Coordinates of C-alpha atoms and ligand atoms in Angstrom, one line a residue:
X45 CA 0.0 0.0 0.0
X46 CA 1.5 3.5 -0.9
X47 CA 2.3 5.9 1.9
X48 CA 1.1 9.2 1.6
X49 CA 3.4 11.3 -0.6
X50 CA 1.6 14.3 -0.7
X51 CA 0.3 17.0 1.8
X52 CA -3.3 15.9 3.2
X53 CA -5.3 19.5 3.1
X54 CA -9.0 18.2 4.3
X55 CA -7.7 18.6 8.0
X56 CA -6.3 22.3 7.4
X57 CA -7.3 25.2 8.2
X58 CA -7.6 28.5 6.5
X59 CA -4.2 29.7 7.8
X60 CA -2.2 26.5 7.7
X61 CA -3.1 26.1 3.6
X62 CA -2.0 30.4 3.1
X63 CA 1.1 28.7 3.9
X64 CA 1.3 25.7 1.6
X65 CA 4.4 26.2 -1.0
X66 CA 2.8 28.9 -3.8
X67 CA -0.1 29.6 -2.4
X68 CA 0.2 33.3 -2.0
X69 CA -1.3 35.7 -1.6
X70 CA -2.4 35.0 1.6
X71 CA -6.7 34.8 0.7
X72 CA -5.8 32.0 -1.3
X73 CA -5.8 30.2 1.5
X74 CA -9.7 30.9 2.6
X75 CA -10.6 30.3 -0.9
X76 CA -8.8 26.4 -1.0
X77 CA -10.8 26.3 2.4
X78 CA -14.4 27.2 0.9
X79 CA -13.9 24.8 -1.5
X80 CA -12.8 22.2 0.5
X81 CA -15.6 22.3 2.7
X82 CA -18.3 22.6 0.2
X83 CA -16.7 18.9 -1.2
X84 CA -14.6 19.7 -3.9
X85 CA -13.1 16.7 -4.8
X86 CA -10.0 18.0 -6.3
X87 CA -7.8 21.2 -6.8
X88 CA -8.9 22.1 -10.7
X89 CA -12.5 22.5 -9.4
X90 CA -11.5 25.4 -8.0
X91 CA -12.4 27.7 -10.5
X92 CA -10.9 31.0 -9.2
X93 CA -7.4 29.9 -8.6
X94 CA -5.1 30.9 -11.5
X95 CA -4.3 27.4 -13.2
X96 CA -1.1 27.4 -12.9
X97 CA -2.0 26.9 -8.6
X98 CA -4.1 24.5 -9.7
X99 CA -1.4 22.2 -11.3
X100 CA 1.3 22.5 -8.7
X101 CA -1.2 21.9 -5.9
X102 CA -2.1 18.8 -8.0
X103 CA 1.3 17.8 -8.1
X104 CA 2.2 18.3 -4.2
X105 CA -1.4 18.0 -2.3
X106 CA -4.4 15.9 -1.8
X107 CA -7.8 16.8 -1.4
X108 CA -8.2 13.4 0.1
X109 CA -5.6 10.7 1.4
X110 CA -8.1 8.2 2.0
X111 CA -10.6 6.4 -0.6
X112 CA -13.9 4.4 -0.3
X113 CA -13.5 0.7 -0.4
X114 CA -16.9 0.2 -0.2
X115 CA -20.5 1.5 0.1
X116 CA -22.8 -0.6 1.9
X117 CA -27.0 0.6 2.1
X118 CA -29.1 -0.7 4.9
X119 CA -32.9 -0.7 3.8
X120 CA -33.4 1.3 6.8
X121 CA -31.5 4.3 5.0
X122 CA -28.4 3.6 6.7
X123 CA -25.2 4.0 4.5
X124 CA -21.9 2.9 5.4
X125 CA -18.8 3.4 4.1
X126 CA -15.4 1.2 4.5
X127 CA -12.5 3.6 4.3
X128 CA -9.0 2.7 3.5
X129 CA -6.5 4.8 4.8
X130 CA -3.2 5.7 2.6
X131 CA -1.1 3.4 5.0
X132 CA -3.8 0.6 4.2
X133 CA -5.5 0.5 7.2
X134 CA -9.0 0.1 7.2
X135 CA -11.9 2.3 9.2
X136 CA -15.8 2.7 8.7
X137 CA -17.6 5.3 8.7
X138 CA -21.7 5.3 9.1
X139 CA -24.6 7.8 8.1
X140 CA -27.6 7.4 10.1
X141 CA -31.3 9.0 9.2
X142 CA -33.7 9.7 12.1
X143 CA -37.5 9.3 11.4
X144 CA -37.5 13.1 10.9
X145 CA -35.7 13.2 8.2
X146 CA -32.2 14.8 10.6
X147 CA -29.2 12.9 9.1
X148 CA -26.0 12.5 11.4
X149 CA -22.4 11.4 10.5
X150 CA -20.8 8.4 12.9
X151 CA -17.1 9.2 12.5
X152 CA -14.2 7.4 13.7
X153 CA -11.2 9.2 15.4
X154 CA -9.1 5.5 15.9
X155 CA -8.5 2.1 13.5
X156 CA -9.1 0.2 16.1
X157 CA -9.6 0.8 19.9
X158 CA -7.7 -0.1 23.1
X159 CA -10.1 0.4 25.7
X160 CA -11.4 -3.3 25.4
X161 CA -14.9 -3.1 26.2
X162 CA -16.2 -6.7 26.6
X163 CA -19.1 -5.8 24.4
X164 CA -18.1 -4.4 21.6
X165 CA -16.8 -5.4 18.0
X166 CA -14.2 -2.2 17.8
X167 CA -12.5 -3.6 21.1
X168 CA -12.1 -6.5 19.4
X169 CA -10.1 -5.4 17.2
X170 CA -7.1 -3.7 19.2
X171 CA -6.0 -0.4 18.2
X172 CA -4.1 0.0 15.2
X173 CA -3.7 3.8 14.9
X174 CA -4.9 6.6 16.0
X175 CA -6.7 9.1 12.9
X176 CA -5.2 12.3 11.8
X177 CA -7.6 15.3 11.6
X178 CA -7.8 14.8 7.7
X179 CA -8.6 11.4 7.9
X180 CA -11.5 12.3 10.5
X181 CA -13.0 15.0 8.0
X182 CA -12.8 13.2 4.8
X183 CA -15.6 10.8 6.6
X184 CA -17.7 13.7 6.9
X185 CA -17.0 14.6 3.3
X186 CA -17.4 11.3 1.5
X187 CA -20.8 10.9 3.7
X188 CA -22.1 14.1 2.5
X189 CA -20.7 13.1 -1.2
X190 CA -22.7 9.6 -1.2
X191 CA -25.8 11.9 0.9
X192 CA -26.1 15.3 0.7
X193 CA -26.1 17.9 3.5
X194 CA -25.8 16.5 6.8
X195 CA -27.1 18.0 10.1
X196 CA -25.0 16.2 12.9
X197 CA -21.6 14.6 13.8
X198 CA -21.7 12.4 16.3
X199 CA -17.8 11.0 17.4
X200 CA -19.2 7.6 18.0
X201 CA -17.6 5.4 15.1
X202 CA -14.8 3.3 15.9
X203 CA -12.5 4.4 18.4
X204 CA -12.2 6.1 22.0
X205 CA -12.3 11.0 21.0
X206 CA -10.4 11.5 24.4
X207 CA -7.2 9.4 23.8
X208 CA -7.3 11.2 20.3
X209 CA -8.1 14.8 21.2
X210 CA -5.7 16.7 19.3
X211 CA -6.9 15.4 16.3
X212 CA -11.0 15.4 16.7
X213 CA -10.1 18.9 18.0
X214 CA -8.5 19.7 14.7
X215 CA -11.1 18.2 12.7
X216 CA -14.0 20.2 14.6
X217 CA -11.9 23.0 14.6
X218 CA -11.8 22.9 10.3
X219 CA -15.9 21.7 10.3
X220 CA -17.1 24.2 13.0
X221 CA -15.0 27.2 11.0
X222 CA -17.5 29.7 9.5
X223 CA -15.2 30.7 6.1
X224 CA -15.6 26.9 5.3
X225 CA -17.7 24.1 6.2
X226 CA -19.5 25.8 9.2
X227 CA -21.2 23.1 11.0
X228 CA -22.2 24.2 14.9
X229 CA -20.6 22.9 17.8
X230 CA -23.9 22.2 18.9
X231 CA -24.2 19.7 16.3
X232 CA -21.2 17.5 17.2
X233 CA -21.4 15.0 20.0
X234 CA -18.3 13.4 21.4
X235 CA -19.1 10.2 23.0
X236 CA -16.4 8.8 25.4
X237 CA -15.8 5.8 28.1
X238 CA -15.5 7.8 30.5
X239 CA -11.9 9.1 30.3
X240 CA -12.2 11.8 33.3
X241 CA -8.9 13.4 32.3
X242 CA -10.3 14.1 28.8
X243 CA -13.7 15.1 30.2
X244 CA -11.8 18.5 32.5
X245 CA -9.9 19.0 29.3
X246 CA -12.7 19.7 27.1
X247 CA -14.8 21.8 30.2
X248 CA -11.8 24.1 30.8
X249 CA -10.0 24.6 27.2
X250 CA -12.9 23.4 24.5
X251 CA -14.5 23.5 22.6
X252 CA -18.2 22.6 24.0
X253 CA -19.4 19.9 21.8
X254 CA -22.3 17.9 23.7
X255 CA -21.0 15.4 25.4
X256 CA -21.9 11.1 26.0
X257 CA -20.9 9.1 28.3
X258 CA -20.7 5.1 27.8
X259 CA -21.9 4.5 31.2
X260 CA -23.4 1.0 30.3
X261 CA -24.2 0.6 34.0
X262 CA -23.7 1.8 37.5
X263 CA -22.5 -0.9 39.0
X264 CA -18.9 -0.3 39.6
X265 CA -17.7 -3.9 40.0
X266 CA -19.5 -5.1 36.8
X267 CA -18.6 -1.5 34.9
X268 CA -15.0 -2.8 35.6
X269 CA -15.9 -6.4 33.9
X270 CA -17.3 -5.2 31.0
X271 CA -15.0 -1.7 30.7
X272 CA -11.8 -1.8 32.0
X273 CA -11.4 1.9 31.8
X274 CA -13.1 2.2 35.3
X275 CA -10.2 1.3 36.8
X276 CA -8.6 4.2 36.5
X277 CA -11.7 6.2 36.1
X278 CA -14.1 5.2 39.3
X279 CA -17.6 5.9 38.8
X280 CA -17.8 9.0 41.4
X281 CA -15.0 10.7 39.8
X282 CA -16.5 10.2 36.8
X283 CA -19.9 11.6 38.3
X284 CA -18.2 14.8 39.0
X285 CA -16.3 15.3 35.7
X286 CA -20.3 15.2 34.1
X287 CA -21.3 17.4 36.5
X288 CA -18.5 20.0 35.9
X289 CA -18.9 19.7 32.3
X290 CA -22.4 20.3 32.6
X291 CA -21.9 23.4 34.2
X292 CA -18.5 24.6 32.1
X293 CA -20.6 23.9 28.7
X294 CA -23.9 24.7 29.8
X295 CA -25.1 21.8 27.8
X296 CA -26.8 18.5 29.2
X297 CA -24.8 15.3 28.6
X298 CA -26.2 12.1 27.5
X299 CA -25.2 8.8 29.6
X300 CA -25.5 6.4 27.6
X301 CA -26.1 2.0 27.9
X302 CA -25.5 -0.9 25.9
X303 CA -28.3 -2.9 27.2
X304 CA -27.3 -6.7 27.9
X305 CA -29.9 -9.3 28.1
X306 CA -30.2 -10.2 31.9
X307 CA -27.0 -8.3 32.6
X308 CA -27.8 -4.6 33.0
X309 CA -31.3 -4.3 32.6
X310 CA -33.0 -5.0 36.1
X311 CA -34.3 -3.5 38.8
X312 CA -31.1 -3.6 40.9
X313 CA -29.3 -2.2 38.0
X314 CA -32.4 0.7 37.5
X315 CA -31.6 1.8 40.8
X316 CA -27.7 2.8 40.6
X317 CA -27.9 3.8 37.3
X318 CA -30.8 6.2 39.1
X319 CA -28.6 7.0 41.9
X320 CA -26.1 7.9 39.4
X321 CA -28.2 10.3 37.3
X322 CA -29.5 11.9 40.7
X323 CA -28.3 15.3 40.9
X324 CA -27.0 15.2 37.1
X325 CA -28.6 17.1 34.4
X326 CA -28.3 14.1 32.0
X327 CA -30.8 12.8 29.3
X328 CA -30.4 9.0 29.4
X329 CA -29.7 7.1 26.2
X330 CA -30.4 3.3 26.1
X331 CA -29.0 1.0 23.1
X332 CA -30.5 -2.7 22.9
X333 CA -26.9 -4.7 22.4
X334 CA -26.3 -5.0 18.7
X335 CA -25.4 -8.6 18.3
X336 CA -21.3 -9.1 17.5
X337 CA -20.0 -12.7 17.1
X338 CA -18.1 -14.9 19.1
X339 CA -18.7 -12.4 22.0
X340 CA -21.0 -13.8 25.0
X341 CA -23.9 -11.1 25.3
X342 CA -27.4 -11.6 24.1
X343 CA -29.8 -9.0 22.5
X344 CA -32.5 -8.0 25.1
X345 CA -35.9 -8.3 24.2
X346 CA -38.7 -5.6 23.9
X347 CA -40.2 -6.6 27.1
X348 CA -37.2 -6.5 29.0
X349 CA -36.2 -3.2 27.5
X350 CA -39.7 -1.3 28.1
X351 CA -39.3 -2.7 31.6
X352 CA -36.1 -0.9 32.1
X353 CA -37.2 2.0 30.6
X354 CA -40.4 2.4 32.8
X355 CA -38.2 2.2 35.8
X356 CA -36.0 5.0 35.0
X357 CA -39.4 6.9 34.1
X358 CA -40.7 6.5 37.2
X359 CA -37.9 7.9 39.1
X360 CA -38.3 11.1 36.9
X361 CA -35.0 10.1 34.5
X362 CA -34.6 11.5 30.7
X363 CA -35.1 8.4 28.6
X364 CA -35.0 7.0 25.2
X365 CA -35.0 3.9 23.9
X366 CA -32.7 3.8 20.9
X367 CA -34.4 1.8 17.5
X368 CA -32.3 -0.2 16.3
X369 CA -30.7 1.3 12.9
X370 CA -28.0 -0.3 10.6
X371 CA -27.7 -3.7 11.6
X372 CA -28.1 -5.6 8.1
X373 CA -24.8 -4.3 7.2
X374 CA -23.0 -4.3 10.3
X375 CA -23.3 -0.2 11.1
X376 CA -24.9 -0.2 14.2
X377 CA -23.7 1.1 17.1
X378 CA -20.5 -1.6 18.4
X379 CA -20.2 -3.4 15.0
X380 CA -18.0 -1.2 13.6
X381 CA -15.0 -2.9 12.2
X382 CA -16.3 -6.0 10.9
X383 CA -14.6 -5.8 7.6
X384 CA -16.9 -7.3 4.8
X385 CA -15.4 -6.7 1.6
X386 CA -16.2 -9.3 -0.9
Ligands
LIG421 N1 -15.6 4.8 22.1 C1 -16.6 5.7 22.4 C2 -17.5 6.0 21.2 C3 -17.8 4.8 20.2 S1 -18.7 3.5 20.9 C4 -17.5 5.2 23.5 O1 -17.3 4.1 23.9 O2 -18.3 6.0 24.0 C5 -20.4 4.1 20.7 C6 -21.4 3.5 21.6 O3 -21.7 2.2 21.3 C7 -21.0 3.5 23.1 O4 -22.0 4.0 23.9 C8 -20.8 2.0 23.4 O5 -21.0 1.7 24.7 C9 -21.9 1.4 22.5 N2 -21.7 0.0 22.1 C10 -20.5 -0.7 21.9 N3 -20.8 -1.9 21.5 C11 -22.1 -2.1 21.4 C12 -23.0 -3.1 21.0 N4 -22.5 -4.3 20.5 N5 -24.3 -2.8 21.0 C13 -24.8 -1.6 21.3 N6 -24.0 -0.6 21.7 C14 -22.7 -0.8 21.8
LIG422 FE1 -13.7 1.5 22.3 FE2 -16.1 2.6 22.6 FE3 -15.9 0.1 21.7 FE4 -15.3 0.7 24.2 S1 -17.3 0.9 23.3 S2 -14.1 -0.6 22.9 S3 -14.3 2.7 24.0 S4 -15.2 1.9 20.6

């Protein structure tokens, strides 16, 4: 596989391309940045630069270092795209449509992921690499490519945002900027397992994208089974990074739960996750387990779901009940990196 000979320019901003070699003078810059977030798809679309910028960028940049290995459609609208990477490594990337019509990009910031959650396909897999900003905004522009205009990001593809900050703060950095792309920070979600570090980072220095957190449950000696990140990131520390971010970013953060079949879905389980969300301004999130093979979880059913649900309701809790989107062609939430190319 060919490494990447030329500059990757999808994860720079207005500034940083002024000061590519020729590009001068400086508004140059903003204008390669326009283009680039309105999906140009090469340099000698963009019609006012002088030709002879045109060429040379050709020569020594890339409007994308990454390509589309595949495009899969779920009947359910859900599109997903298998990315490979200029160093050959492989990532996927997943556009989901609510039933209003909102449609929201599921980026990855990692190949891979080491945080090993028991449950999930993405742990799995290990982590081969973490994603340079480029690499995380070329998903968003190959989704809107194969889509049209999306609404949301949502950081909840493969891999963990806060062992990768630099980079998703990069990328938001070059979507969120008004001269190019322009998206609002209010429509990007990180979603983390609960790295607390990464949690005071993003209250105190930004920016204030809503925040997730993959609680899965309460229960501080089965969190550790299922997520070894609670070691180092108890569950009351990890209550009081929420509540600071809540009131850094003014925004309410999502908790959010993989639902196991007879593992996290009783009434024992209800009452810490309650005890948890007490005193939180926190809108509660719950995902039926999407069904990954070889690993020892089973799917809950409906009754055991709307059970859960009703006893989080009747303590007052913020809850949905997540429909199940994607899973004909692996894109739900925790399949991600089941590589199916034919
Ligand atoms: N690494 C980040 C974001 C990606 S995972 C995080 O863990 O938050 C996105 C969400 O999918 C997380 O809430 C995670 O707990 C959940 N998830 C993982 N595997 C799943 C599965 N098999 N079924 C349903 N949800 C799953
Ligand atoms: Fe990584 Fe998130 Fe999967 Fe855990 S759930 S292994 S943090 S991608």
């Amino acid at each position: 596989m060919a490494t990447m000979d030329k500059i990757s320019v999808a994860g720079l901003l207005p500034e940083e391309l002024s000061a590519l070699p020729g590009v001068s003078p400086q508004f140059r810059g903003k204008q390669i940045f326009k283009w680039l977030g309105n999906g140009a798809a090469s340099f000698q679309e963009m019609r006012n630069l002088p030709q002879h910028l045109r060429d040379s960028l050709s020569e020594t940049a890339a409007v994308r270092s990454s390509q589309i290995a595949q495009e899969l459609r779920d009947p359910d609208g859900t599109v997903k795209l298998q990315i490979t990477l200029h160093d050959g490594a492989c990532i996927e990337t997943v556009l989901l449509t609510d039933s209003s019509g909102r449609k929201t990009a599921c980026v990855s910031c990692q190949a891979g992921c080491a945080m090993g959650c028991a449950f999930c396909q993405t742990g799995k897999l290990g982590l081969a690499r973490n994603l340079d900003a480029a690499e995380i905004v070329e998903q968003f522009l190959y989704l809107e490519q194969v889509s049209g205009k999306l609404d949301n990001i949502v950081f909840m593809g493969m891999g963990e945002p806060m062992m990768n900050l630099s980079a998703v703060r990069k990328a938001v950095a070059v979507l969120t900027h008004p001269e190019g792309r322009g998206l609002s920070a209010r429509r990007i979600t990180v979603s983390t397992s609960g790295i607390i570090k990464g949690i005071y980072d993003l209250a105190d220095n930004g920016p204030h994208m809503r925040l997730a957190v993959s609680l899965t449950t309460a229960d501080p000696e089965l969190r550790e089974r299922l997520m070894p990140v609670t070691k180092g990131n108890p569950l009351p520390e990890l209550q009081k990074a929420i509540a600071y971010y809540t009131e850094k970013s003014k925004k309410r953060c999502t908790l959010e739960a993989a639902l196991l079949a007879g593992m996290n879905t009783g009434t024992a389980s209800a009452e810490r996750l309650i005890e948890f969300a007490r005193g939180l301004d926190v809108h509660i999130n719950l995902i039926p387990w999407n069904p990954v093979p070889g690993l020892p979880f089973a799917e809950p059913s409906a009754a055991e779901c709307t059970a859960f649900v009703r006893l989080l309701e009747k303590a007052r809790l913020n809850v949905t009940l997540r429909t199940r989107r994607g899973r004909k062609i692996g894109g739900a939430c925790g399949q991600l990196g089941k590589i199916t190319v034919e």
